[in-house]
XYZ file of C-alpha atoms in Angstrom:
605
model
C -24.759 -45.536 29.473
C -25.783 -46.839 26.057
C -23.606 -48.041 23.229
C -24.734 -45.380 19.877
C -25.205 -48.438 17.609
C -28.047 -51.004 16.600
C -29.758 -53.625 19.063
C -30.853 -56.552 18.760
C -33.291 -56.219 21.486
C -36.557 -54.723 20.158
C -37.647 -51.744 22.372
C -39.193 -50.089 19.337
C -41.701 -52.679 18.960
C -40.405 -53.317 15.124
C -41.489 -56.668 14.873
C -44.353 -55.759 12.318
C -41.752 -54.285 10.395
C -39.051 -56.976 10.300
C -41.672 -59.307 9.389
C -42.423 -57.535 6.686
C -39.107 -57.398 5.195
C -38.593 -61.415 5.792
C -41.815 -61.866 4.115
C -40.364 -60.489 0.824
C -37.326 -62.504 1.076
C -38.569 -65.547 1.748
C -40.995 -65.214 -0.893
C -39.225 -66.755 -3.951
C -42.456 -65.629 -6.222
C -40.638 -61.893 -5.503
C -37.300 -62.808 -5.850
C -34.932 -60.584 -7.072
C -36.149 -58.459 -4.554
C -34.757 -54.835 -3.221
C -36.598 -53.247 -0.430
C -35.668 -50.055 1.224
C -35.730 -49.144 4.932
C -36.629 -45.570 4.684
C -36.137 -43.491 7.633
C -34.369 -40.390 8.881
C -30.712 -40.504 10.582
C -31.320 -42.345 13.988
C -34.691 -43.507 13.611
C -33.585 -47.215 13.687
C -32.700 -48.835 10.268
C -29.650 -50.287 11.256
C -31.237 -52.101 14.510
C -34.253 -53.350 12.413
C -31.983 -54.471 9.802
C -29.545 -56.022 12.348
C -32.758 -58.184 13.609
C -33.435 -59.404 10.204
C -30.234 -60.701 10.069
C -30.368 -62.274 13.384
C -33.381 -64.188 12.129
C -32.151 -65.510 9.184
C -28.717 -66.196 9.690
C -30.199 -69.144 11.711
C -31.929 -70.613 8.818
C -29.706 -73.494 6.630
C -28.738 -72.438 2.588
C -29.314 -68.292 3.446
C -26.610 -66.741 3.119
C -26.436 -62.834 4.416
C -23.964 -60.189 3.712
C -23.665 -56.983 5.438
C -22.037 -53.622 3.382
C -21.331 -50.318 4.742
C -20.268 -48.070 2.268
C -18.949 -45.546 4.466
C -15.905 -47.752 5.525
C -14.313 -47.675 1.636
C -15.604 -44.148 0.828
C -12.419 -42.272 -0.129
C -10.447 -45.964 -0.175
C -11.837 -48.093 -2.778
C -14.101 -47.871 -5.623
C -17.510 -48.502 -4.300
C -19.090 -50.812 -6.872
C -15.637 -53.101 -6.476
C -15.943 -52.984 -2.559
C -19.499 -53.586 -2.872
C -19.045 -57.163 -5.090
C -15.659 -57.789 -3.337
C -17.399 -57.676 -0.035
C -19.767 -60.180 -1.365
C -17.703 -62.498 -2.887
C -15.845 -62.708 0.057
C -18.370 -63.676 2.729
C -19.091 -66.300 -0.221
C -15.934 -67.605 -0.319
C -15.383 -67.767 3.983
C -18.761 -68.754 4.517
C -18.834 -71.864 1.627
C -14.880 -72.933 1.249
C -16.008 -73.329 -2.571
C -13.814 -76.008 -4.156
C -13.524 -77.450 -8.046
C -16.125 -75.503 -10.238
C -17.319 -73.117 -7.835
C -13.284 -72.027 -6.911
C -13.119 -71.675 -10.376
C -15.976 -69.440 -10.837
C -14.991 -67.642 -7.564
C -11.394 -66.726 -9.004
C -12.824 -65.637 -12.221
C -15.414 -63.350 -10.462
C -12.494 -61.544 -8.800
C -10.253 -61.256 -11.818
C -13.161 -59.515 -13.492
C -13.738 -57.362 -10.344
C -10.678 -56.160 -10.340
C -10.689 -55.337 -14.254
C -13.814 -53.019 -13.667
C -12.117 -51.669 -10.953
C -9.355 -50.981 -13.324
C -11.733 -49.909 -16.116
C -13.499 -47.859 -13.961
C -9.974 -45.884 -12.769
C -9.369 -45.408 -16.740
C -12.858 -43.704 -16.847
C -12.043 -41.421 -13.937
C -8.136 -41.027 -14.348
C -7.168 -41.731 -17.704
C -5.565 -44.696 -19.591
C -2.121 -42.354 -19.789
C -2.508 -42.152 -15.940
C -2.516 -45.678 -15.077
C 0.276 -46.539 -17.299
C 2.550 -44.210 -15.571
C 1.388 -45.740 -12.360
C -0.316 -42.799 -11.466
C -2.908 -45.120 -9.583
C -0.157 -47.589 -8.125
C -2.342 -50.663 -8.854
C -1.673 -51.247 -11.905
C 1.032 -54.205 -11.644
C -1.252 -55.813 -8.882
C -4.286 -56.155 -10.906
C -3.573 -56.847 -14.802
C 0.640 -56.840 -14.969
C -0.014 -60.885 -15.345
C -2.712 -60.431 -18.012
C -0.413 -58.313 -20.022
C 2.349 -60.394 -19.512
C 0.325 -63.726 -20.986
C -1.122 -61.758 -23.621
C 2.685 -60.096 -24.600
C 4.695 -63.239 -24.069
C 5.565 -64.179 -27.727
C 6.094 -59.940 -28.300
C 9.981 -60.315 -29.575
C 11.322 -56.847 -28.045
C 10.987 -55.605 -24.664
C 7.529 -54.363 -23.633
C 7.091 -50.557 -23.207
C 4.491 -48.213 -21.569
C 2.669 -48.190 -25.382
C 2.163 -52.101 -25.292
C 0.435 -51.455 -22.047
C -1.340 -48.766 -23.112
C -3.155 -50.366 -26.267
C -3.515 -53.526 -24.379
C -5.873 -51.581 -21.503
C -7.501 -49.821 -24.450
C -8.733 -53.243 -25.908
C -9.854 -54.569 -22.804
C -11.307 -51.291 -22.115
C -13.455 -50.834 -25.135
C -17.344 -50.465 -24.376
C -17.956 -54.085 -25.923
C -15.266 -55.723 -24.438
C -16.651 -54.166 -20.601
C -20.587 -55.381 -21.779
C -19.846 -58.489 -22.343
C -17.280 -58.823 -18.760
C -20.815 -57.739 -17.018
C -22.828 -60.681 -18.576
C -20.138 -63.099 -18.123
C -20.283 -61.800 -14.629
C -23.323 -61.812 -13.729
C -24.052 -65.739 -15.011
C -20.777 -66.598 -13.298
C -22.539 -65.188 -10.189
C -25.686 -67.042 -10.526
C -23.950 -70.442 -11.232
C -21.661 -69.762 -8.352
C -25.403 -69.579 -6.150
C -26.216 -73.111 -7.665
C -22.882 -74.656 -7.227
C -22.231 -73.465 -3.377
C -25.752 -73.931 -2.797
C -27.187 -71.376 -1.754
C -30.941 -70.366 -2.006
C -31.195 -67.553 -1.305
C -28.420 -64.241 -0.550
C -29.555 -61.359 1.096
C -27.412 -58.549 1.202
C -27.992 -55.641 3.678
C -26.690 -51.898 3.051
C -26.549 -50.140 6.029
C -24.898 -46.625 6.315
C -25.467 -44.773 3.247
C -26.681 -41.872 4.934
C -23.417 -41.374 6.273
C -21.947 -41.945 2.264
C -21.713 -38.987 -0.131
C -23.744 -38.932 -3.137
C -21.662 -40.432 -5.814
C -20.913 -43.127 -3.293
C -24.639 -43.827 -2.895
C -25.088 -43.826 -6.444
C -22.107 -46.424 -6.872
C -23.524 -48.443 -4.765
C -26.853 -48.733 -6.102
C -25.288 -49.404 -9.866
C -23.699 -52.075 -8.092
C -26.671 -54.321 -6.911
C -28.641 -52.866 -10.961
C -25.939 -53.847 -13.049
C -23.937 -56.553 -11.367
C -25.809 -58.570 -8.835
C -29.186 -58.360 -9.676
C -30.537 -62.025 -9.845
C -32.786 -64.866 -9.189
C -32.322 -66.006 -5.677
C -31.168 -62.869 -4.206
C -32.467 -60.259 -2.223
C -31.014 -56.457 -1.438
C -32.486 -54.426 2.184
C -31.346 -50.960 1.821
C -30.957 -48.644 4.700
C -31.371 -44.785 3.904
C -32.787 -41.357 4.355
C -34.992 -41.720 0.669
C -34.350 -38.034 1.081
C -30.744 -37.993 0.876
C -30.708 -40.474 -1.862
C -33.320 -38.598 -3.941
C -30.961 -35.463 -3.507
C -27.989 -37.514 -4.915
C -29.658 -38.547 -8.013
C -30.925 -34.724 -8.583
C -27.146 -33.711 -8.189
C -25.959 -36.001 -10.956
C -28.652 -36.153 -13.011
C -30.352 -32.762 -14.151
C -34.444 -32.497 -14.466
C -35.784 -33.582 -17.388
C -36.536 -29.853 -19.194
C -40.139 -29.787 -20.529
C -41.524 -32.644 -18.101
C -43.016 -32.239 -14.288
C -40.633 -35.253 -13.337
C -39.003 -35.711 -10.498
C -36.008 -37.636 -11.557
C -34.996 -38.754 -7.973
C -37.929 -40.142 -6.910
C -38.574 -41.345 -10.245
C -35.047 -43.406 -9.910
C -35.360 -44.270 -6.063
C -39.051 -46.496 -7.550
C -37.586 -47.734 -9.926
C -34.718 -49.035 -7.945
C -36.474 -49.946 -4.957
C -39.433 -52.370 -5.293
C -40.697 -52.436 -2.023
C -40.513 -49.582 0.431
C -40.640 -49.275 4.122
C -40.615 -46.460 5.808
C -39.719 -46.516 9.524
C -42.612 -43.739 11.475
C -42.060 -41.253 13.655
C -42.298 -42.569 17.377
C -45.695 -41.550 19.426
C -44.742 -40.233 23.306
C -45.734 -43.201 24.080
C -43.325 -45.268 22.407
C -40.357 -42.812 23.799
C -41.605 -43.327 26.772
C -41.410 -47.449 26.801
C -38.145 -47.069 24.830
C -36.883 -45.104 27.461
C -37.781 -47.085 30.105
C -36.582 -50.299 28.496
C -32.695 -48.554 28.001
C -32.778 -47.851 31.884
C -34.464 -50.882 33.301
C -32.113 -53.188 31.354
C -29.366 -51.680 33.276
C -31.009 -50.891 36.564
C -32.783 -54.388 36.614
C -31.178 -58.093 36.905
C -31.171 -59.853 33.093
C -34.083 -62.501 34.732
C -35.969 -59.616 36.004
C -35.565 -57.956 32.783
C -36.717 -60.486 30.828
C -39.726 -61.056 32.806
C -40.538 -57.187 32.449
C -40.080 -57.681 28.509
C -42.399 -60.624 28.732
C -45.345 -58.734 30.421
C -44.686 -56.240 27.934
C -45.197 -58.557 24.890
C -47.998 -60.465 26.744
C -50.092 -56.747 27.688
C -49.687 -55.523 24.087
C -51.152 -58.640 22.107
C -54.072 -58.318 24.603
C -55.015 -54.719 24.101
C -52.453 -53.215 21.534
C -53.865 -49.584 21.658
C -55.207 -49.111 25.467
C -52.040 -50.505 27.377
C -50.537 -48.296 29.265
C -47.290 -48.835 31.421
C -47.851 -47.570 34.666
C -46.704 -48.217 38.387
C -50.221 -49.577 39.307
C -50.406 -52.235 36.740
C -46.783 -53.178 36.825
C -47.370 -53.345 40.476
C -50.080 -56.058 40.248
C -48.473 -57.922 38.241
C -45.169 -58.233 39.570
C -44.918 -55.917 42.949
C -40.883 -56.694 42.927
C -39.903 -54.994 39.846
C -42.844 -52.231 40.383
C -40.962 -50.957 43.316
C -37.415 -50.970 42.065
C -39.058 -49.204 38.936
C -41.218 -46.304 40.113
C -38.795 -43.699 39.676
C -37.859 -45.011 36.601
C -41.565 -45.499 35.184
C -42.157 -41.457 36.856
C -38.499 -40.044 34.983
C -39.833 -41.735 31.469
C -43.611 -40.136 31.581
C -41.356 -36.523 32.183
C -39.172 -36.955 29.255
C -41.153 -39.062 26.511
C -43.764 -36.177 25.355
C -41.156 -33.389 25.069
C -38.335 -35.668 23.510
C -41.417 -37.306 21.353
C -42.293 -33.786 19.704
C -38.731 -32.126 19.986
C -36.746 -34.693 18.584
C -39.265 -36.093 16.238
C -39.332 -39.631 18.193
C -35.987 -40.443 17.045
C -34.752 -43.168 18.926
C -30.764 -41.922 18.520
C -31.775 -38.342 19.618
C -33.350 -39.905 22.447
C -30.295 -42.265 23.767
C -27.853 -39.370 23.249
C -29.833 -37.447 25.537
C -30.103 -40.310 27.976
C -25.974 -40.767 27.698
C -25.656 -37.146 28.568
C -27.719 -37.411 31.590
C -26.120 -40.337 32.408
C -22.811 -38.973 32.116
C -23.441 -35.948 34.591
C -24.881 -38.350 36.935
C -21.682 -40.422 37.045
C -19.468 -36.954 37.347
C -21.869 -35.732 40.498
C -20.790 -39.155 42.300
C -17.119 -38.856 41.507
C -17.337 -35.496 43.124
C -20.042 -36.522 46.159
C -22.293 -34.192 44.849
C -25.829 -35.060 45.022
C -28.424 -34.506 42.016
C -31.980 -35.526 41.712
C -32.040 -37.117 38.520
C -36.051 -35.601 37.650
C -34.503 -32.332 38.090
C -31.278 -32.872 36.216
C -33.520 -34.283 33.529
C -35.856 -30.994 33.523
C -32.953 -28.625 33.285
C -31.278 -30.871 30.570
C -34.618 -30.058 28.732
C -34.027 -26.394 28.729
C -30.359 -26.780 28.030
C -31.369 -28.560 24.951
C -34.364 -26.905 23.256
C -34.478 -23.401 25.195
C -30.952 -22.599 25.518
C -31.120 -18.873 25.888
C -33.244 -18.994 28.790
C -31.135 -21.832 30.290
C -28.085 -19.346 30.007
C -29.952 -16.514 31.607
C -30.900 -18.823 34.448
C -27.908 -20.181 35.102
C -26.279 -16.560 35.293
C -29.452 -15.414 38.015
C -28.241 -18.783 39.703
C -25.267 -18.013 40.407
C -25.708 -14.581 41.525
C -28.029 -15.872 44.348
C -26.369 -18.899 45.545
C -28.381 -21.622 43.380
C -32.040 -20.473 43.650
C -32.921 -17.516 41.574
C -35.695 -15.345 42.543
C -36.794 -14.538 39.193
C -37.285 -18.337 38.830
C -39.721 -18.098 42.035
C -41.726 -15.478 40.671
C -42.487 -17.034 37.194
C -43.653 -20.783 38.849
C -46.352 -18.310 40.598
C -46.925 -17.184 37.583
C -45.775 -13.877 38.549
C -44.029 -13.173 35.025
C -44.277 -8.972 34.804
C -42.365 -8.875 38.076
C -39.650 -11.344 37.048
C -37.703 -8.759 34.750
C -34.885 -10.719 34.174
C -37.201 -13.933 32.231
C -40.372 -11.738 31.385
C -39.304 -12.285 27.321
C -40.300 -15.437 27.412
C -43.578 -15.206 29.363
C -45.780 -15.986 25.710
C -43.793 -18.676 25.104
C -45.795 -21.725 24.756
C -42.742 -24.243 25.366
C -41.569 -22.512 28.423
C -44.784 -22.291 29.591
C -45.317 -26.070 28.628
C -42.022 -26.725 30.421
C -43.035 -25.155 33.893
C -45.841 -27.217 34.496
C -43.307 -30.722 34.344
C -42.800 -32.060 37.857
C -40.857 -31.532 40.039
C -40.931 -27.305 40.882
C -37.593 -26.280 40.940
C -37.626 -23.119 42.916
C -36.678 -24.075 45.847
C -33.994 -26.199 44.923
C -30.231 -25.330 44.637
C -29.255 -25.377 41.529
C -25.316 -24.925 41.511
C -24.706 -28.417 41.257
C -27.184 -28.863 38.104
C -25.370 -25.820 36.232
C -21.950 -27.191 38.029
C -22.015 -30.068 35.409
C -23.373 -28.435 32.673
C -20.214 -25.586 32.549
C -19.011 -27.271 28.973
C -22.312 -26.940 27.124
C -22.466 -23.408 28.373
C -19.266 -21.985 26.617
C -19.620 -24.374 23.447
C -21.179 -22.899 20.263
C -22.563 -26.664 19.940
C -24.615 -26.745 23.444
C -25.670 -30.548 22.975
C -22.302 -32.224 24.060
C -22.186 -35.193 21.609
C -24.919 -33.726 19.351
C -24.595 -34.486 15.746
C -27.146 -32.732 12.641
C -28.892 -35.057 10.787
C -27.977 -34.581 6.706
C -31.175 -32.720 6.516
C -30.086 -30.373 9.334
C -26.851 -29.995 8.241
C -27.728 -28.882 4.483
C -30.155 -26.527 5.984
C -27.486 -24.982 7.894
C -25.185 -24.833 5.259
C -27.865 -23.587 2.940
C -28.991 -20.659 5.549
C -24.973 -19.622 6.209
C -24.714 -19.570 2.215
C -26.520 -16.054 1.999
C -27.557 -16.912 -1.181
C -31.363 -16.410 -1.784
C -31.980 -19.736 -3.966
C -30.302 -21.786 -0.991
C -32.024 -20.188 2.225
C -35.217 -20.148 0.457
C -34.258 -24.015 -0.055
C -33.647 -24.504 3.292
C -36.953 -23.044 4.764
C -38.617 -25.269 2.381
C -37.189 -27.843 4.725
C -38.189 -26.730 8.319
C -40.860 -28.735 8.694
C -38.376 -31.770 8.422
C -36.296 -30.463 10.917
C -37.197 -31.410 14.550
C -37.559 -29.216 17.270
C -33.544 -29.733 19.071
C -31.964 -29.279 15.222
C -34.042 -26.251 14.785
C -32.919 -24.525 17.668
C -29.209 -25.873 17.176
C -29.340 -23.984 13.886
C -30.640 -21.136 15.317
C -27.763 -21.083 17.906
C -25.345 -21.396 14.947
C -26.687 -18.637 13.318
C -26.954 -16.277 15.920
C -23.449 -17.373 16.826
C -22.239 -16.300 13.334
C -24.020 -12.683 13.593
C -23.350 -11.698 17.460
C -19.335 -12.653 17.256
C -18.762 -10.871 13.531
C -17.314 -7.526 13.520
C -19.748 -6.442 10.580
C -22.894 -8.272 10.182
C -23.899 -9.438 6.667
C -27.053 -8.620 5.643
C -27.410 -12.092 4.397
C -27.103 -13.853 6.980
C -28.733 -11.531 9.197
C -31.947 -12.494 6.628
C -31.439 -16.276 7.564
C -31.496 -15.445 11.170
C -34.949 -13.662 11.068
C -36.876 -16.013 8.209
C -35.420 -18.963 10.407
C -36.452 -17.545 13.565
C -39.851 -17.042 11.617
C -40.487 -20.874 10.568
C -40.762 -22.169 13.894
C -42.922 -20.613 17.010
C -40.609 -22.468 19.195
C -37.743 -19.976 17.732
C -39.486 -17.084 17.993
C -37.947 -15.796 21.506
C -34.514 -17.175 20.865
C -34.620 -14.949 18.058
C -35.617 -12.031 19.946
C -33.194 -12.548 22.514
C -30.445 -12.299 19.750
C -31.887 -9.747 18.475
C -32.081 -7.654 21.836
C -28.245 -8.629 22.167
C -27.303 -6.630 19.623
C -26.093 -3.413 19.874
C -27.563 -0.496 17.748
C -23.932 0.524 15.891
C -23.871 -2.818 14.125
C -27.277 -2.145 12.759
C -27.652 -0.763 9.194
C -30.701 0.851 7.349
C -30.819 -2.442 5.085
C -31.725 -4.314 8.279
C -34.491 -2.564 9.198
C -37.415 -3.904 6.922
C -36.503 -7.268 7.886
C -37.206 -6.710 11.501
C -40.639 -5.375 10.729
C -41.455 -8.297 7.924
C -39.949 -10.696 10.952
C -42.114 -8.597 13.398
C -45.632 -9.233 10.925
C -44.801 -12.558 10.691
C -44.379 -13.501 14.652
C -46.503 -10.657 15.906
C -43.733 -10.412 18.390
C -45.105 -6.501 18.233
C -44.032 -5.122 21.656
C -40.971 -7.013 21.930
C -39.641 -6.045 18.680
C -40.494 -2.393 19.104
C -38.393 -2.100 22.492
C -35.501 -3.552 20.393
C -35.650 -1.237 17.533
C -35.975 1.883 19.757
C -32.802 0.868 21.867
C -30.996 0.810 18.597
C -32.463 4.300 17.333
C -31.064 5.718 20.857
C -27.485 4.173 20.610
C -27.757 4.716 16.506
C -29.372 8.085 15.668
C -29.112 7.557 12.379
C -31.385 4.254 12.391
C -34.198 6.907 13.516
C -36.466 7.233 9.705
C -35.544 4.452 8.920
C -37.085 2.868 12.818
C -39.696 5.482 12.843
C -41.223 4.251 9.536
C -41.618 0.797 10.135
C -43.172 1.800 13.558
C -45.611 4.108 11.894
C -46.880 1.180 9.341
């Protein structure tokens, strides 16, 4: 199995990219610099970052700082984690003595005064007086205490409380930020460092004022010659936290997101979508590295390297040319090399190439292969990898074959029938006989007909009775806010979220489908609402269209309503699903009678 965390190791063939990024930092022409690393949830960032660092944490007088945001959120104010962090990896990484101690100690007094100031904002001077906060003796009880000392009577809560008003005041706190920020640069000079790169990773995990914070941090406080800021993010989920803080500008076309995100960001790059290709070497890489010896592994990586700078965009890794180059590691890697060219151009298009998506899956096969051995149960790992497939983008039909499985001992006729292409006799799985995926999905080796397949499903019991069939799957922010959008009800939200579909990769479409038939087929009373997310959702995608049917045909007519009804025939228009809508609708008007005008007019249109 595979750790869910960056590499250092570059199977994605980002070396373009992190040169790049080094590029602008070692430029001192561009310095300040911030550059983004723009990509979605899983598509790398933190790896290419982590290789950056790598890189130049061998180089003398370059200094680098990592900051995840996500470990303070809900702990700490983020703009005081964010320059604590900083200062320090400063102060363990340089041992600053005379003037730079000095400047270090004065850089955290004031950090911990706009952490204080920044409490009042939030809280409330009253609040942190009566120690509302609790941090109010560690962080400025000795400044009031120097400032009081000659005060004749005993100090009270009111001495406090005008003391943190003056130090509070707007001019006092503009003139703390300047003093800061030319301590900071003379603290550069005196521990001699050229040049400090700080790297954000995680803010896609952060919530949006914590993004934001963070962000004001490197603007207002940080922000100087010598220094340079990589920041790792979704531009999408950042763009949406500006919007939710800041409204539009009323009587202007601007997008005040994006128009923040450019301003903040000098230099974008944005991480692309992987090719089948590149799944395919990426997924050969995570297995070989285990299933290979670290020499022979490094060899493989070599010939890798060496084939690409010859002929970038005609290499291809196959068993022949491996095998003339180094017959050894052909032959311990032809399955391998075979199980990669299955996966890489359905995992490529249904999980938009993203190289997270694409271990997860790996994990989970690895995982059942590790149970089958604990239990001496023998699985061909092509064939667990084709049913895994189904599990994950077609899980209706991989529910209806597992239950034909396991009424006929592992090998289910209907199965048969359909790999001969034989669909109108297979009665059970004719639904999904115009689907193009299934159809897609039948012609991967190996032919599974003949196989039994009780130990495949045997492993794959948990998936089946979870709403969430993807063990360890977890939505992408985009996914998750269409979800949450579509289960709303509200019009201005779902019509939000199917703006979004095409963002939404194949696996995350159908998981949202899942959820929201889920929602509809275990209510008591469907709402009308939701039911409307179901069928425009079902409608955005052809890959939903029979998984929406198949919900659909689970229903029973006495949940059905008359408000119901034009949907199905505006979701029937749009999917020209004509037939297989029109045997659901007139089951319903026989268990519902009083569906029939209503049924019988959409059927005459």
């Amino acid at each position: 199995m595979w750790k869910d965390s960056e590499t250092k190791i570059d199977f994605l063939d980002f070396g373009y990219l992190k040169e790049s990024i080094l590029d602008i930092i070692r430029n001192k022409d561009l310095s300040p610099s911030s550059i983004g690393v723009y990509g979605n949830w899983g598509s790398g960032k933190s790896s290419l970052m982590q290789m950056c660092i790598d890189d130049l944490s061998n180089k003398e007088n370059i200094l680098c700082v990592k900051f995840n945001g996500w470990l303070f959120e809900g702990y700490e104010d983020t703009k005081t984690a964010f320059i604590g962090t900083i200062l320090d990896k400063i102060n363990e990484s340089k041992s600053p003595t005379g003037n730079a101690l000095s400047l270090l100690k004065r850089l955290y007094k004031n950090t911990d005064k706009l952490k204080l100031a920044g409490m009042g904002i939030k809280y409330g001077i009253d609040f942190l007086v009566t120690g509302g906060v609790g941090t109010l003796a560690d962080i400025t009880m000795n400044s009031v205490l120097s400032k009081l000392k000659d005060k004749a009577t005993e100090i009270d809560s009111s001495d406090i409380e005008n003391f943190l008003k003056d130090e509070f005041r707007s001019e006092e706190l503009r003139k703390d930020i300047k003093s800061f920020q030319n301590d900071f640069k003379e603290l550069l000079s005196e521990t001699k460092i050229e040049k400090l790169v700080v790297f954000v990773d995680e803010l896609d995990r952060c919530n949006p004022d914590t993004i934001l914070e963070t962000l004001e941090a490197i603007r207002l406080f940080l922000f100087t010659k010598n220094t340079s800021f990589v920041i790792g993010a979704d531009e999408r989920h950042v763009i949406y936290s500006v919007r939710k803080k800041y409204s539009e500008i009323e009587g202007n076309q601007i997008d005040i997101g994006k128009e923040y995100l450019e301003k903040m960001i000098q230099y974008p790059i944005r991480i692309p979508q992987l090719s089948s290709r590149e799944v395919e070497f990426y997924i050969l890489c995570l297995f070989l590295q285990i299933e290979l010896t670290s020499e022979e592994f490094d060899l493989f990586n070599k010939y890798i390297i060496d084939a690409k700078k010859k002929d970038f965009f005609n290499f291809e890794l196959t068993f022949e040319n491996l095998n003339n180059e180094m017959p050894e590691i052909a032959n311990k890697s032809r399955e391998t090399i075979s199980l990669a060219k299955q996966l890489s151009s359905v995992l490529s298009t249904g999980l938009n190439g993203n190289p997270r998506h694409c271990k997860r899956f790996l994990n989970s096969l690895a995982m059942r292969e590790k149970m089958s051995i604990s239990r001496e149960i023998k699985m061909e790992r092509k064939i667990l990898a084709k049913l895994m497939l189904l599990e994950y983008f077609k899980a209706d039909f991989f529910k209806k074959l597992s239950k034909l499985q396991s009424y006929e001992k592992g090998k289910p006729s209907a199965l048969c029938l359909i790999e001969e292409n034989k669909w109108e006799e297979a009665e059970e799985l004719k639904l999904w006989k115009d689907d193009p995926w299934i159809n897609n999905w039948m012609e991967i080796e190996p032919h599974i007909s003949d196989v039994d397949l009780r130990p495949y499903f045997y492993f794959s019991r948990e998936s089946l009775t979870s709403q969430l069939n993807i063990g360890q799957y977890r939505l992408s922010n985009t996914a998750e806010k269409v979800l949450s959008d579509l289960l709303s009800g509200a019009d201005s939200q779902r019509n939000a979220a199917l703006k979004l579909s095409e963002d939404i990769n194949d696996s995350e479409a159908s998981l949202i489908l899942e959820k929201l038939s889920d929602k509809i087929l275990t209510e008591t009373n469907i709402e009308i609402n939701i039911f409307r997310s179901l069928l425009e959702w079902g409608a955005s995608k052809e890959l939903l269209f029979t998984n929406t049917i198949s919900c659909l045909n689970e229903l029973p007519g006495n949940k059905i309503n008359f408000s119901m009804i034009p949907r199905i025939k505006s979701f029937m228009d749009k999917t020209l699903k004509i037939q297989e809508v029109t045997d659901i609708v007139k089951r319903w008007e026989k268990e519902n009678p009083k569906l029939e005008p209503a049924i019988k007019k959409i059927l005459e249109r």
